[in-house]
Amino acid sequence: MDKNFYLTTTLPYVNADPHLGTAFEFVTADIIARYRRLIGDNVFFNTGVDEHGQKVYTKALERAQDPQEYVDEYAERFKTLKDTLNLSYDNFIRTTDEHHKKAAQEFWKQSLAKGDIYKKQYKTKYCVSCELERTDSELVDGCCPEHLGKELETIEEENYFFKFSKYQNQLLELYKNNPDLVVPSFRFNEIIKFVERGLEDFSISRLKSKMPWGVPVPDDDEHVMYVWFDALVNYISAIGWPTDLEKFNKWWPVTQFAGKDQVRQQAAMWQAMLMSVELPSSKQIVIHGFITIDGAKMSKSIGNVVDPTELVQEYGVDALRYYLARHINPFEDSDFTKEKFREAYNANLANGIGNLTARIMKMAENLGERSFLEEERNEVEQRERKDLEERFESFEISKVADLIWERIGELDKYIQEEKPFSVVKEDKEKGIELIKTLVNKLYRIAKDLEPILPETSEKIKTAVRENKMPEALFVRK
């Protein structure tokens, strides 16, 4: 029986162009989506953009642009990533979509009816870059820990609040009953400790007179929804909630990908919101680290960003996908330099899989028109496949790539030791058998590469089927 698998990225803000950190989350999710399709799952892969909130509104004002025109322009820039990064998503949601806005308003109404929304006067310190309130205990030198040097705003007004505190025990029970809810485990421990310390209700609206760019609060013209409350609802509005419950029930619950600065929002705030409207919790939340530049988080607000499009234009899409998959740790921070990128490209792509494919297929092509391909995997290859699947299931994509490149190295070693190019001259039948073994091992590697390097995988498989040496897969830089 086919299994339904729903996964989503977070929605990046449209206050600047996409950067390498955005690409990392999108490509990681895409690799998992492609893997799930390969093992026979029905997949719904959602991504999109978050278009409301103070920092988006501020950027539109800076450019003297209508906010809707501004977000329309930037949403298109993020949509181009589908081709740039060779993404296979099924849905691109914008939080300005009419269906989403109506879903967010219905969510509000249901939570209000549950008694979980109320109004009060309050004063707080607010990080516009995070779109999050910050307590004094969280601050570093008076600043948000994620945006050092950026001045916090003080908000003092009457807002609607969500009864987050009401769900402390239910959240702890959820965590206890779902030990794999948050991956990796050390991030799960962080959120458990956060909830154990006690929860404070959080603001879920803004005065329209001060910040009009948001989803209108139902039955109150003076308020718009706080951006996080609105944006989180995209995970259910993307699959039809609340108007198409058949579609919703087909896909829910979701596997979510998010950065380490969003553990609280995704694993606590959102789960409590789901409890409020009596929907099942998320299936799993996969938290990744940051890509850093000289140890500092890559950030649009800081300005130390790397444009993924430039890397793709110079090296090709699969080169970028390879680097993000293998050289960026799936859970910890990883530092990036263009020099390290170029070194990895030459060593493992141009001189690695590219050179190996050329050597094997040149030997096979020299033997004339024949087919060496055997589709069935032997016992050893089946074990290798199982090892890969275990790492895919635990979202350890860099370990998947490491295993594949180990096999690439082993195949290189096999050629050096067995010397099939010499053997075939002295003992043609024995040489043919050696080359046949190489071709089939290369084909298996190509199949296993498919989720990570889809273009390269297809080029190698085509070369094997046609028994022709392909054009250079990766040209040395």
XYZ file of C-alpha atoms in Angstrom:
477
model
C 0.000 0.000 0.000
C 1.338 3.431 -0.961
C 2.278 5.766 1.876
C 1.545 9.487 1.857
C 4.419 11.731 2.911
C 3.980 15.482 3.400
C 6.998 17.702 3.970
C 7.540 21.436 4.049
C 10.261 24.015 4.411
C 9.705 27.122 6.463
C 8.696 30.189 4.467
C 11.513 32.749 4.132
C 10.662 36.429 4.478
C 10.653 38.419 1.251
C 12.641 41.344 2.657
C 15.728 40.472 0.570
C 16.942 38.094 -2.128
C 17.351 34.364 -1.363
C 20.804 33.352 -0.103
C 22.811 30.169 0.427
C 21.085 29.458 3.753
C 17.716 29.473 1.980
C 19.122 27.167 -0.683
C 20.391 24.748 1.978
C 16.967 24.256 3.552
C 15.219 23.991 0.170
C 17.745 21.503 -1.247
C 17.746 19.395 1.935
C 13.959 19.084 1.804
C 14.105 18.372 -1.930
C 16.598 15.524 -1.413
C 14.261 13.916 1.125
C 11.244 14.436 -1.168
C 13.060 12.760 -4.087
C 14.191 9.903 -1.843
C 10.635 9.301 -0.587
C 9.316 9.203 -4.153
C 12.017 6.695 -5.113
C 10.957 4.290 -2.357
C 7.348 4.488 -3.562
C 5.733 7.120 -1.346
C 3.155 9.613 -2.569
C 4.829 12.928 -1.765
C 3.470 16.436 -1.276
C 6.353 18.896 -0.979
C 5.431 22.429 0.106
C 7.483 25.598 0.174
C 6.812 29.282 -0.401
C 7.309 32.743 1.072
C 6.215 34.667 4.164
C 5.016 38.084 3.007
C 3.562 39.871 6.042
C 5.095 41.512 9.114
C 6.992 44.588 10.219
C 10.271 44.025 8.382
C 8.590 43.360 5.040
C 6.386 46.435 5.512
C 9.447 48.541 6.437
C 11.340 47.393 3.327
C 8.378 48.297 1.111
C 8.228 51.764 2.690
C 11.992 52.241 2.197
C 11.494 51.608 -1.506
C 8.383 53.809 -1.639
C 6.485 50.805 -2.944
C 3.025 49.463 -2.257
C 3.561 46.405 0.012
C 1.651 44.095 -2.335
C 3.724 45.208 -5.333
C 6.882 44.727 -3.275
C 6.018 41.163 -2.192
C 4.865 40.257 -5.710
C 8.286 41.205 -7.029
C 10.204 39.272 -4.375
C 7.967 36.202 -4.491
C 8.940 35.838 -8.163
C 12.626 35.929 -7.206
C 12.101 33.058 -4.777
C 10.086 31.128 -7.357
C 13.087 31.148 -9.697
C 14.885 28.897 -7.199
C 12.813 25.989 -8.507
C 14.825 25.985 -11.732
C 18.050 27.347 -10.258
C 18.279 24.580 -7.629
C 16.336 21.923 -9.588
C 13.670 21.640 -6.887
C 10.768 19.218 -7.188
C 8.229 20.885 -4.900
C 4.518 20.393 -5.534
C 3.255 23.650 -4.047
C 4.540 27.196 -3.632
C 2.406 29.050 -1.099
C 2.356 32.785 -0.537
C 0.903 34.092 2.706
C -0.885 36.785 0.688
C -2.838 34.063 -1.170
C -6.577 34.516 -0.565
C -7.078 30.895 0.510
C -4.294 31.168 3.050
C -5.621 34.443 4.504
C -9.079 32.914 4.903
C -7.562 29.815 6.517
C -5.614 31.976 8.992
C -8.827 33.840 9.878
C -10.732 30.572 10.365
C -7.902 29.284 12.569
C -8.198 32.471 14.642
C -11.961 32.045 14.998
C -11.641 28.436 16.154
C -8.931 29.300 18.684
C -11.003 32.243 19.930
C -14.049 29.984 20.322
C -11.879 27.629 22.402
C -11.184 30.505 24.807
C -7.491 30.707 23.832
C -7.400 34.297 22.524
C -7.831 37.403 24.674
C -6.903 41.097 24.624
C -4.589 42.988 26.986
C -2.320 46.011 27.254
C 1.363 45.151 27.274
C 4.903 46.402 26.827
C 7.752 44.328 25.399
C 11.131 44.435 23.669
C 10.859 43.242 20.077
C 13.407 42.079 17.492
C 12.095 43.092 14.076
C 14.673 40.881 12.298
C 13.325 37.779 14.090
C 9.774 39.146 14.356
C 9.917 37.859 17.959
C 9.525 39.280 21.456
C 12.687 39.022 23.559
C 12.896 38.780 27.342
C 15.710 40.431 29.326
C 17.161 36.998 30.162
C 17.603 36.239 26.441
C 19.454 39.428 25.562
C 23.202 39.647 24.916
C 24.594 43.124 25.566
C 21.037 44.411 25.335
C 20.522 42.872 21.867
C 18.751 39.870 20.387
C 21.232 36.936 20.465
C 20.562 36.264 16.761
C 21.045 39.892 15.668
C 23.789 41.421 17.789
C 24.250 45.153 17.279
C 20.688 45.675 16.067
C 18.568 47.849 18.319
C 15.417 46.295 19.752
C 12.095 48.055 19.399
C 9.839 48.639 22.390
C 6.206 47.855 21.723
C 3.580 49.275 24.085
C -0.015 48.773 22.970
C -3.138 46.708 23.345
C -2.853 43.380 21.497
C -4.579 40.047 21.289
C -2.737 37.194 23.021
C -2.689 33.442 22.608
C -2.896 31.322 25.795
C 0.420 29.587 25.292
C 0.772 28.989 29.045
C -2.377 26.845 29.012
C -0.625 24.180 26.914
C 2.556 23.595 28.940
C 1.503 20.189 30.283
C 0.016 19.058 26.966
C 3.228 19.976 25.169
C 5.349 18.060 27.665
C 3.034 15.072 27.242
C 3.393 15.364 23.452
C 7.188 15.360 23.760
C 7.129 12.380 26.140
C 4.923 10.327 23.808
C 6.844 11.266 20.634
C 10.576 10.866 21.361
C 11.477 11.482 17.699
C 9.302 14.573 17.247
C 12.303 16.917 16.968
C 15.532 15.934 15.198
C 18.353 16.104 16.286
C 17.867 15.049 19.900
C 19.902 17.926 21.362
C 17.469 20.403 19.801
C 14.610 18.388 21.244
C 16.206 18.681 24.687
C 16.411 22.463 24.226
C 12.690 22.827 23.594
C 11.744 20.432 26.399
C 13.756 22.540 28.856
C 12.236 25.732 27.455
C 8.690 24.446 28.021
C 9.544 22.996 31.463
C 10.652 26.462 32.641
C 7.108 27.733 32.091
C 5.387 29.460 29.173
C 4.197 33.016 28.747
C 1.247 33.890 26.540
C 2.384 35.615 23.344
C 1.017 38.516 21.342
C -0.752 37.533 18.124
C -1.861 40.905 16.732
C -0.600 44.379 15.897
C -2.447 47.674 15.797
C -3.392 48.376 12.216
C -2.783 52.112 12.734
C 0.917 51.365 13.386
C 1.522 48.337 11.144
C -1.275 47.703 8.623
C 0.495 44.989 6.586
C -1.019 41.716 7.766
C -4.050 39.432 7.675
C -7.048 41.307 9.172
C -8.191 40.015 12.552
C -11.769 38.699 12.209
C -14.381 41.141 13.547
C -11.846 43.763 14.622
C -10.829 46.376 12.064
C -8.204 47.868 14.377
C -5.896 44.830 14.373
C -3.957 42.649 11.951
C -2.497 39.251 12.832
C 1.025 38.945 14.160
C 3.125 37.517 11.329
C 4.048 34.238 13.062
C 0.448 33.362 13.895
C -0.541 33.891 10.267
C 2.503 32.223 8.667
C 2.471 28.986 10.666
C -1.045 28.243 9.403
C 0.448 27.786 5.895
C 1.369 24.203 6.803
C -2.317 23.297 6.899
C -3.730 25.824 4.408
C -1.307 24.419 1.777
C -3.122 21.065 1.913
C -6.666 22.376 1.810
C -7.592 23.202 5.411
C -10.297 24.173 6.292
C -12.289 23.888 3.032
C -10.946 20.604 1.607
C -10.694 18.254 4.578
C -10.379 15.190 2.337
C -7.133 16.590 0.942
C -6.023 17.730 4.385
C -6.620 14.313 5.954
C -4.805 12.625 3.084
C -1.550 14.480 3.788
C -1.498 15.577 7.430
C 0.626 15.292 9.614
C 3.695 17.026 8.229
C 7.481 16.642 8.373
C 8.878 20.168 8.786
C 12.345 21.539 8.016
C 13.492 24.636 9.906
C 16.591 26.456 11.127
C 17.837 26.340 14.719
C 16.512 29.860 15.367
C 12.967 28.534 14.916
C 12.829 25.661 17.400
C 10.504 27.593 19.721
C 8.119 28.643 16.973
C 7.907 25.270 15.233
C 8.143 22.800 18.126
C 6.253 24.704 20.832
C 4.188 27.674 19.593
C 2.864 25.911 16.494
C 2.167 22.655 18.324
C 0.192 24.539 20.998
C -1.759 26.348 18.272
C -2.651 22.989 16.710
C -3.848 21.756 20.102
C -6.045 24.831 20.400
C -7.979 24.002 17.214
C -7.877 20.264 18.000
C -5.693 19.175 15.094
C -3.000 16.470 15.351
C 0.560 17.636 15.999
C 3.255 17.707 13.339
C 4.823 14.338 12.527
C 8.450 15.455 12.797
C 10.455 18.675 12.941
C 13.969 18.565 11.477
C 16.167 21.399 12.741
C 19.313 22.380 10.836
C 22.202 24.630 11.784
C 23.379 27.803 10.077
C 25.787 28.330 7.220
C 28.344 30.762 8.609
C 30.846 33.115 7.011
C 33.958 33.501 9.173
C 31.954 32.104 12.086
C 29.050 34.566 11.763
C 25.550 33.456 10.749
C 24.775 34.142 7.099
C 21.968 36.651 7.286
C 20.135 39.052 5.027
C 19.992 41.609 7.844
C 23.769 41.409 8.435
C 24.505 41.409 4.695
C 27.162 38.638 4.646
C 25.247 36.532 2.153
C 26.334 34.259 -0.696
C 24.131 34.200 -3.795
C 23.400 30.572 -4.765
C 22.578 31.655 -8.318
C 26.159 32.836 -8.873
C 27.549 29.466 -7.734
C 25.138 27.613 -10.040
C 26.069 29.820 -12.992
C 29.786 29.105 -12.476
C 29.739 25.453 -11.380
C 26.302 24.014 -12.264
C 23.312 23.105 -10.147
C 24.508 19.631 -9.156
C 27.793 21.065 -7.888
C 25.883 23.275 -5.468
C 23.527 20.452 -4.475
C 26.545 18.200 -3.852
C 28.254 20.751 -1.609
C 25.113 21.469 0.421
C 24.425 17.746 0.809
C 27.903 16.584 1.772
C 29.878 19.512 3.162
C 27.200 21.325 5.159
C 26.427 19.472 8.380
C 22.699 18.659 8.522
C 22.361 19.701 12.189
C 25.382 21.802 13.234
C 26.714 25.118 11.921
C 29.080 24.912 8.933
C 31.443 27.607 7.706
C 31.483 28.366 3.973
C 34.150 29.829 1.716
C 34.264 29.896 -2.061
C 37.764 28.393 -1.892
C 36.505 25.350 0.049
C 33.681 25.031 -2.453
C 36.088 25.050 -5.418
C 38.405 22.505 -3.757
C 35.515 20.125 -3.055
C 34.230 20.560 -6.616
C 37.586 19.671 -8.201
C 38.466 16.825 -5.836
C 35.117 15.042 -5.624
C 33.199 16.006 -8.756
C 35.648 16.807 -11.554
C 38.367 14.371 -10.375
C 35.908 12.106 -8.560
C 32.622 10.951 -10.062
C 33.279 12.837 -13.310
C 36.662 11.245 -13.997
C 35.485 7.800 -12.835
C 32.507 7.850 -15.200
C 34.676 8.904 -18.136
C 37.248 6.127 -17.484
C 34.669 3.351 -17.107
C 32.469 4.386 -20.010
C 35.467 4.902 -22.313
C 36.535 1.267 -21.671
C 32.961 0.036 -22.195
C 32.498 2.059 -25.384
C 35.764 0.689 -26.814
C 34.295 -2.815 -26.635
C 31.698 -1.880 -29.252
C 27.899 -1.877 -29.206
C 26.715 -4.118 -26.418
C 24.736 -3.859 -23.187
C 26.506 -4.421 -19.884
C 23.577 -3.409 -17.716
C 22.115 -5.768 -15.125
C 19.204 -4.160 -13.269
C 19.090 -6.591 -10.340
C 21.141 -5.742 -7.272
C 23.261 -8.433 -5.674
C 23.350 -9.076 -1.931
C 26.217 -6.670 -1.254
C 24.507 -3.892 -3.198
C 21.254 -4.479 -1.325
C 23.114 -4.069 1.978
C 24.691 -0.870 0.691
C 21.233 0.387 -0.249
C 19.930 -0.425 3.240
C 22.794 1.553 4.800
C 21.834 4.555 2.666
C 18.154 4.241 3.551
C 18.904 4.213 7.284
C 20.760 7.508 6.929
C 18.012 9.032 4.762
C 15.428 8.047 7.376
C 17.405 9.870 10.080
C 17.941 12.899 7.765
C 21.741 12.474 7.875
C 22.225 13.503 4.273
C 25.936 14.245 4.600
C 26.443 10.632 5.740
C 24.455 9.426 2.718
C 26.815 11.391 0.464
C 29.872 10.125 2.367
C 28.806 6.510 1.810
C 28.304 7.092 -1.913
C 31.697 8.758 -2.257
C 33.311 5.888 -0.348
C 31.977 3.594 -3.063
C 33.265 5.948 -5.751
C 36.709 5.691 -4.120
C 36.438 1.908 -3.951
C 35.627 1.752 -7.661
C 38.664 3.885 -8.462
C 40.785 1.520 -6.365
C 39.275 -1.498 -8.165
C 40.371 -0.054 -11.530
C 43.910 0.582 -10.245
C 44.257 -2.914 -8.815
C 42.506 -4.988 -11.512
C 43.707 -2.901 -14.508
C 40.820 -3.930 -16.807
C 42.171 -1.712 -19.612
C 45.285 -3.961 -19.734
C 43.551 -7.284 -19.004
C 41.131 -6.861 -21.909
C 44.102 -6.808 -24.326
C 45.522 -10.076 -22.995
C 42.347 -11.959 -21.980
C 39.339 -10.391 -23.667
C 36.645 -12.425 -21.842
C 38.149 -11.732 -18.438
C 38.565 -8.063 -19.338
C 34.936 -7.848 -20.463
C 33.780 -9.306 -17.123
C 35.837 -6.764 -15.191
C 34.446 -3.887 -17.271
C 30.910 -5.267 -16.942
C 31.333 -5.254 -13.139
C 32.552 -1.657 -13.242
C 29.680 -0.494 -15.458
C 27.061 -2.043 -13.188
C 28.628 -0.668 -10.010
C 28.704 2.765 -11.653
C 25.036 2.404 -12.585
C 24.111 1.541 -8.971
C 26.004 4.611 -7.776
C 24.119 6.728 -10.318
C 20.785 5.417 -9.046
C 21.727 6.147 -5.444
C 22.846 9.645 -6.429
C 19.446 10.478 -7.894
C 17.977 12.361 -4.900
C 21.152 14.417 -4.438
C 22.421 14.963 -8.011
C 19.400 14.314 -10.269
C 20.965 15.698 -13.475
C 24.269 13.867 -13.021
C 22.460 10.657 -12.110
C 20.436 10.755 -15.311
C 23.503 11.509 -17.473
C 25.376 8.507 -16.050
C 22.387 6.162 -16.374
C 21.868 7.258 -19.994
C 25.557 6.709 -20.746
C 25.364 3.174 -19.325
C 22.159 2.316 -21.198
C 23.597 3.605 -24.475
C 27.116 2.328 -23.716
C 28.676 5.669 -24.616
C 31.128 7.884 -22.821
C 29.220 11.084 -21.891
C 30.515 14.626 -22.235
C 32.505 15.715 -19.177
C 30.152 15.747 -16.202
C 32.212 18.337 -14.315
C 34.934 20.460 -15.909
C 37.853 21.182 -13.593
C 37.937 24.814 -12.379
